[in-house]
Amino acid sequence: MNEKQTNTSSSPTQRPTKKQKELLVFIEDFIAKHGYSPSYREIMTGLEYTSVATVALHVNNLIKRGHLIKREHNARSLEVVQPTGEQGTPLLTNQVSDAEEKWLVTKVEKLFTDATSEAAPTAQQIQDITTVLTAMRVLGLEGAAQSFAARLSELRQHVLPDAP
């Protein structure tokens, strides 16, 4: 047999179910805390399952789906293929859907409309717009944020300086 069990299906990795996700997170946390993977009995106790067979079923399904690797004939050999916890998750800034981007742009448009509807925009309104545009940049929406830069500069010119 192979030294490692891996995903044998030709399909791409399937998203884990809620229970499987809980199991993956438990395994990751256990490995991070102890330096080795948990036994099936420790998983059973930690996740309050009623039998080790349930753990084995979930583990085998996660191996088939490509989320776990287990070395044959080797105790405590579970490895998470792609960590999902805080430690292993890379910072991804392009996770904004088109609908979310549209919502943010609409929000900025509303903030601009509110600010320009008054004789002079308030410092708080300018700050609110700046905050949302900065968030858009952080989320990887540089182009959308940049498209509002000229309007923001224009608004800033209308803010009256504080009187001494």
mmCIF file of C-alpha atoms in Angstrom:
data_model
loop_
_atom_site.group_PDB
_atom_site.id
_atom_site.type_symbol
_atom_site.label_atom_id
_atom_site.label_comp_id
_atom_site.label_asym_id
_atom_site.label_seq_id
_atom_site.Cartn_x
_atom_site.Cartn_y
_atom_site.Cartn_z
ATOM 1 C CA MET A 1 0.000 0.000 0.000
ATOM 2 C CA ASN A 2 0.999 3.614 -0.352
ATOM 3 C CA GLU A 3 2.628 5.249 2.640
ATOM 4 C CA LYS A 4 -0.036 7.938 2.563
ATOM 5 C CA GLN A 5 -3.726 7.802 1.829
ATOM 6 C CA THR A 6 -4.699 10.636 -0.422
ATOM 7 C CA ASN A 7 -7.644 11.817 -2.391
ATOM 8 C CA THR A 8 -8.160 9.062 -4.973
ATOM 9 C CA SER A 9 -11.007 10.696 -6.867
ATOM 10 C CA SER A 10 -10.293 12.767 -9.944
ATOM 11 C CA SER A 11 -12.698 15.502 -8.854
ATOM 12 C CA PRO A 12 -11.426 18.630 -7.109
ATOM 13 C CA THR A 13 -11.515 18.812 -3.322
ATOM 14 C CA GLN A 14 -15.083 19.058 -2.061
ATOM 15 C CA ARG A 15 -16.046 21.511 0.624
ATOM 16 C CA PRO A 16 -16.370 19.791 4.019
ATOM 17 C CA THR A 17 -19.727 19.453 5.741
ATOM 18 C CA LYS A 18 -20.339 21.288 9.020
ATOM 19 C CA LYS A 19 -19.423 18.215 11.106
ATOM 20 C CA GLN A 20 -16.338 17.580 8.982
ATOM 21 C CA LYS A 21 -15.287 21.216 9.340
ATOM 22 C CA GLU A 22 -15.604 20.908 13.130
ATOM 23 C CA LEU A 23 -13.411 17.806 12.980
ATOM 24 C CA LEU A 24 -10.789 19.559 10.825
ATOM 25 C CA VAL A 25 -10.659 22.532 13.183
ATOM 26 C CA PHE A 26 -10.401 20.218 16.205
ATOM 27 C CA ILE A 27 -7.489 18.317 14.609
ATOM 28 C CA GLU A 28 -5.696 21.559 13.673
ATOM 29 C CA ASP A 29 -6.123 23.004 17.159
ATOM 30 C CA PHE A 30 -4.990 19.767 18.795
ATOM 31 C CA ILE A 31 -1.860 19.590 16.617
ATOM 32 C CA ALA A 32 -1.081 23.253 17.313
ATOM 33 C CA LYS A 33 -1.426 22.700 21.065
ATOM 34 C CA HIS A 34 0.281 19.310 21.439
ATOM 35 C CA GLY A 35 2.597 18.996 18.439
ATOM 36 C CA TYR A 36 1.067 15.706 17.266
ATOM 37 C CA SER A 37 -2.295 14.617 15.920
ATOM 38 C CA PRO A 38 -5.069 13.341 18.195
ATOM 39 C CA SER A 39 -6.096 9.712 18.540
ATOM 40 C CA TYR A 40 -9.571 8.719 17.388
ATOM 41 C CA ARG A 41 -10.612 8.366 21.040
ATOM 42 C CA GLU A 42 -9.377 11.902 21.826
ATOM 43 C CA ILE A 43 -11.365 13.188 18.853
ATOM 44 C CA MET A 44 -14.431 11.267 20.062
ATOM 45 C CA THR A 45 -14.129 12.800 23.537
ATOM 46 C CA GLY A 46 -13.272 16.294 22.311
ATOM 47 C CA LEU A 47 -16.183 16.484 19.876
ATOM 48 C CA GLU A 48 -18.580 14.526 22.118
ATOM 49 C CA TYR A 49 -19.194 11.749 19.590
ATOM 50 C CA THR A 50 -20.701 8.526 20.933
ATOM 51 C CA SER A 51 -18.343 6.092 19.205
ATOM 52 C CA VAL A 52 -14.908 5.795 17.667
ATOM 53 C CA ALA A 53 -16.602 4.396 14.546
ATOM 54 C CA THR A 54 -18.211 7.794 13.954
ATOM 55 C CA VAL A 55 -14.779 9.406 14.133
ATOM 56 C CA ALA A 56 -13.378 6.825 11.703
ATOM 57 C CA LEU A 57 -16.243 7.457 9.287
ATOM 58 C CA HIS A 58 -15.675 11.231 9.293
ATOM 59 C CA VAL A 59 -11.886 10.861 9.052
ATOM 60 C CA ASN A 60 -12.150 8.445 6.115
ATOM 61 C CA ASN A 61 -14.556 10.770 4.321
ATOM 62 C CA LEU A 62 -12.176 13.691 4.865
ATOM 63 C CA ILE A 63 -9.331 11.600 3.450
ATOM 64 C CA LYS A 64 -11.443 10.720 0.397
ATOM 65 C CA ARG A 65 -12.398 14.374 -0.076
ATOM 66 C CA GLY A 66 -8.756 15.430 0.080
ATOM 67 C CA HIS A 67 -8.821 17.375 3.365
ATOM 68 C CA LEU A 68 -6.759 14.936 5.457
ATOM 69 C CA ILE A 69 -3.758 12.694 4.916
ATOM 70 C CA LYS A 70 -3.080 9.663 7.102
ATOM 71 C CA ARG A 71 0.027 7.492 6.951
ATOM 72 C CA GLU A 72 -0.821 3.802 6.852
ATOM 73 C CA HIS A 73 -0.023 1.720 9.946
ATOM 74 C CA ASN A 74 1.115 4.772 11.855
ATOM 75 C CA ALA A 75 -0.637 6.043 14.985
ATOM 76 C CA ARG A 76 -1.379 9.744 15.351
ATOM 77 C CA SER A 77 -0.517 10.468 11.739
ATOM 78 C CA LEU A 78 -3.420 12.656 10.653
ATOM 79 C CA GLU A 79 -2.379 15.787 8.789
ATOM 80 C CA VAL A 80 -4.645 18.557 7.567
ATOM 81 C CA VAL A 81 -3.940 19.136 3.865
ATOM 82 C CA GLN A 82 -4.957 22.789 3.788
ATOM 83 C CA PRO A 83 -5.162 24.364 7.242
ATOM 84 C CA THR A 84 -8.307 26.360 7.922
ATOM 85 C CA GLY A 85 -7.527 27.799 11.348
ATOM 86 C CA GLU A 86 -6.064 31.201 12.138
ATOM 87 C CA GLN A 87 -2.491 29.916 12.028
ATOM 88 C CA GLY A 88 -2.599 28.388 8.580
ATOM 89 C CA THR A 89 -4.968 30.712 6.800
ATOM 90 C CA PRO A 90 -3.208 33.106 4.484
ATOM 91 C CA LEU A 91 -4.584 36.620 4.343
ATOM 92 C CA LEU A 92 -6.711 36.789 1.230
ATOM 93 C CA THR A 93 -7.900 40.193 0.158
ATOM 94 C CA ASN A 94 -9.827 39.211 -2.943
ATOM 95 C CA GLN A 95 -12.679 37.395 -1.277
ATOM 96 C CA VAL A 96 -15.244 40.094 -2.037
ATOM 97 C CA SER A 97 -18.040 38.970 -4.329
ATOM 98 C CA ASP A 98 -19.400 41.178 -7.097
ATOM 99 C CA ALA A 99 -22.571 41.721 -5.055
ATOM 100 C CA GLU A 100 -20.545 42.827 -2.016
ATOM 101 C CA GLU A 101 -18.456 45.176 -4.145
ATOM 102 C CA LYS A 102 -21.628 46.667 -5.615
ATOM 103 C CA TRP A 103 -23.023 47.128 -2.091
ATOM 104 C CA LEU A 104 -19.852 48.946 -0.979
ATOM 105 C CA VAL A 105 -19.895 51.219 -4.030
ATOM 106 C CA THR A 106 -23.570 52.006 -3.377
ATOM 107 C CA LYS A 107 -22.718 52.758 0.267
ATOM 108 C CA VAL A 108 -19.961 55.181 -0.786
ATOM 109 C CA GLU A 109 -22.310 56.847 -3.278
ATOM 110 C CA LYS A 110 -24.858 57.350 -0.467
ATOM 111 C CA LEU A 111 -22.185 58.818 1.805
ATOM 112 C CA PHE A 112 -21.183 61.253 -0.945
ATOM 113 C CA THR A 113 -24.831 62.168 -1.597
ATOM 114 C CA ASP A 114 -25.407 62.854 2.101
ATOM 115 C CA ALA A 115 -22.233 64.950 2.341
ATOM 116 C CA THR A 116 -22.996 67.050 -0.738
ATOM 117 C CA SER A 117 -26.634 67.642 0.197
ATOM 118 C CA GLU A 118 -25.533 70.025 2.946
ATOM 119 C CA ALA A 119 -23.977 73.465 2.515
ATOM 120 C CA ALA A 120 -20.651 72.154 3.759
ATOM 121 C CA PRO A 121 -19.829 68.533 4.560
ATOM 122 C CA THR A 122 -18.856 67.802 8.138
ATOM 123 C CA ALA A 123 -15.498 66.430 9.174
ATOM 124 C CA GLN A 124 -17.291 63.266 10.344
ATOM 125 C CA GLN A 125 -18.804 62.727 6.893
ATOM 126 C CA ILE A 126 -15.361 63.076 5.299
ATOM 127 C CA GLN A 127 -13.963 60.618 7.856
ATOM 128 C CA ASP A 128 -16.751 58.103 7.160
ATOM 129 C CA ILE A 129 -16.092 58.217 3.416
ATOM 130 C CA THR A 130 -12.331 57.920 3.961
ATOM 131 C CA THR A 131 -12.850 54.905 6.232
ATOM 132 C CA VAL A 132 -15.007 53.051 3.706
ATOM 133 C CA LEU A 133 -12.583 53.828 0.857
ATOM 134 C CA THR A 134 -9.675 52.567 2.968
ATOM 135 C CA ALA A 135 -11.611 49.380 3.716
ATOM 136 C CA MET A 136 -12.219 48.920 -0.005
ATOM 137 C CA ARG A 137 -8.465 49.155 -0.640
ATOM 138 C CA VAL A 138 -7.760 46.609 2.102
ATOM 139 C CA LEU A 139 -10.301 44.260 0.508
ATOM 140 C CA GLY A 140 -8.485 44.497 -2.818
ATOM 141 C CA LEU A 141 -10.927 46.896 -4.470
ATOM 142 C CA GLU A 142 -8.256 49.469 -5.311
ATOM 143 C CA GLY A 143 -9.853 50.443 -8.627
ATOM 144 C CA ALA A 144 -13.244 51.118 -7.088
ATOM 145 C CA ALA A 145 -11.697 53.105 -4.234
ATOM 146 C CA GLN A 146 -9.517 55.099 -6.626
ATOM 147 C CA SER A 147 -12.543 56.073 -8.696
ATOM 148 C CA PHE A 148 -13.796 58.108 -5.722
ATOM 149 C CA ALA A 149 -10.468 59.842 -4.960
ATOM 150 C CA ALA A 150 -11.148 63.015 -6.975
ATOM 151 C CA ARG A 151 -14.593 63.448 -5.414
ATOM 152 C CA LEU A 152 -13.129 63.002 -1.936
ATOM 153 C CA SER A 153 -10.459 65.647 -2.609
ATOM 154 C CA GLU A 154 -13.145 68.031 -3.803
ATOM 155 C CA LEU A 155 -15.219 67.414 -0.668
ATOM 156 C CA ARG A 156 -12.233 67.985 1.595
ATOM 157 C CA GLN A 157 -11.789 71.458 0.102
ATOM 158 C CA HIS A 158 -15.309 72.378 1.243
ATOM 159 C CA VAL A 159 -14.777 71.438 4.879
ATOM 160 C CA LEU A 160 -14.370 74.594 6.909
ATOM 161 C CA PRO A 161 -11.268 74.668 9.117
ATOM 162 C CA ASP A 162 -11.903 74.769 12.847
ATOM 163 C CA ALA A 163 -12.171 78.293 14.218
ATOM 164 C CA PRO A 164 -9.560 79.229 16.851
#
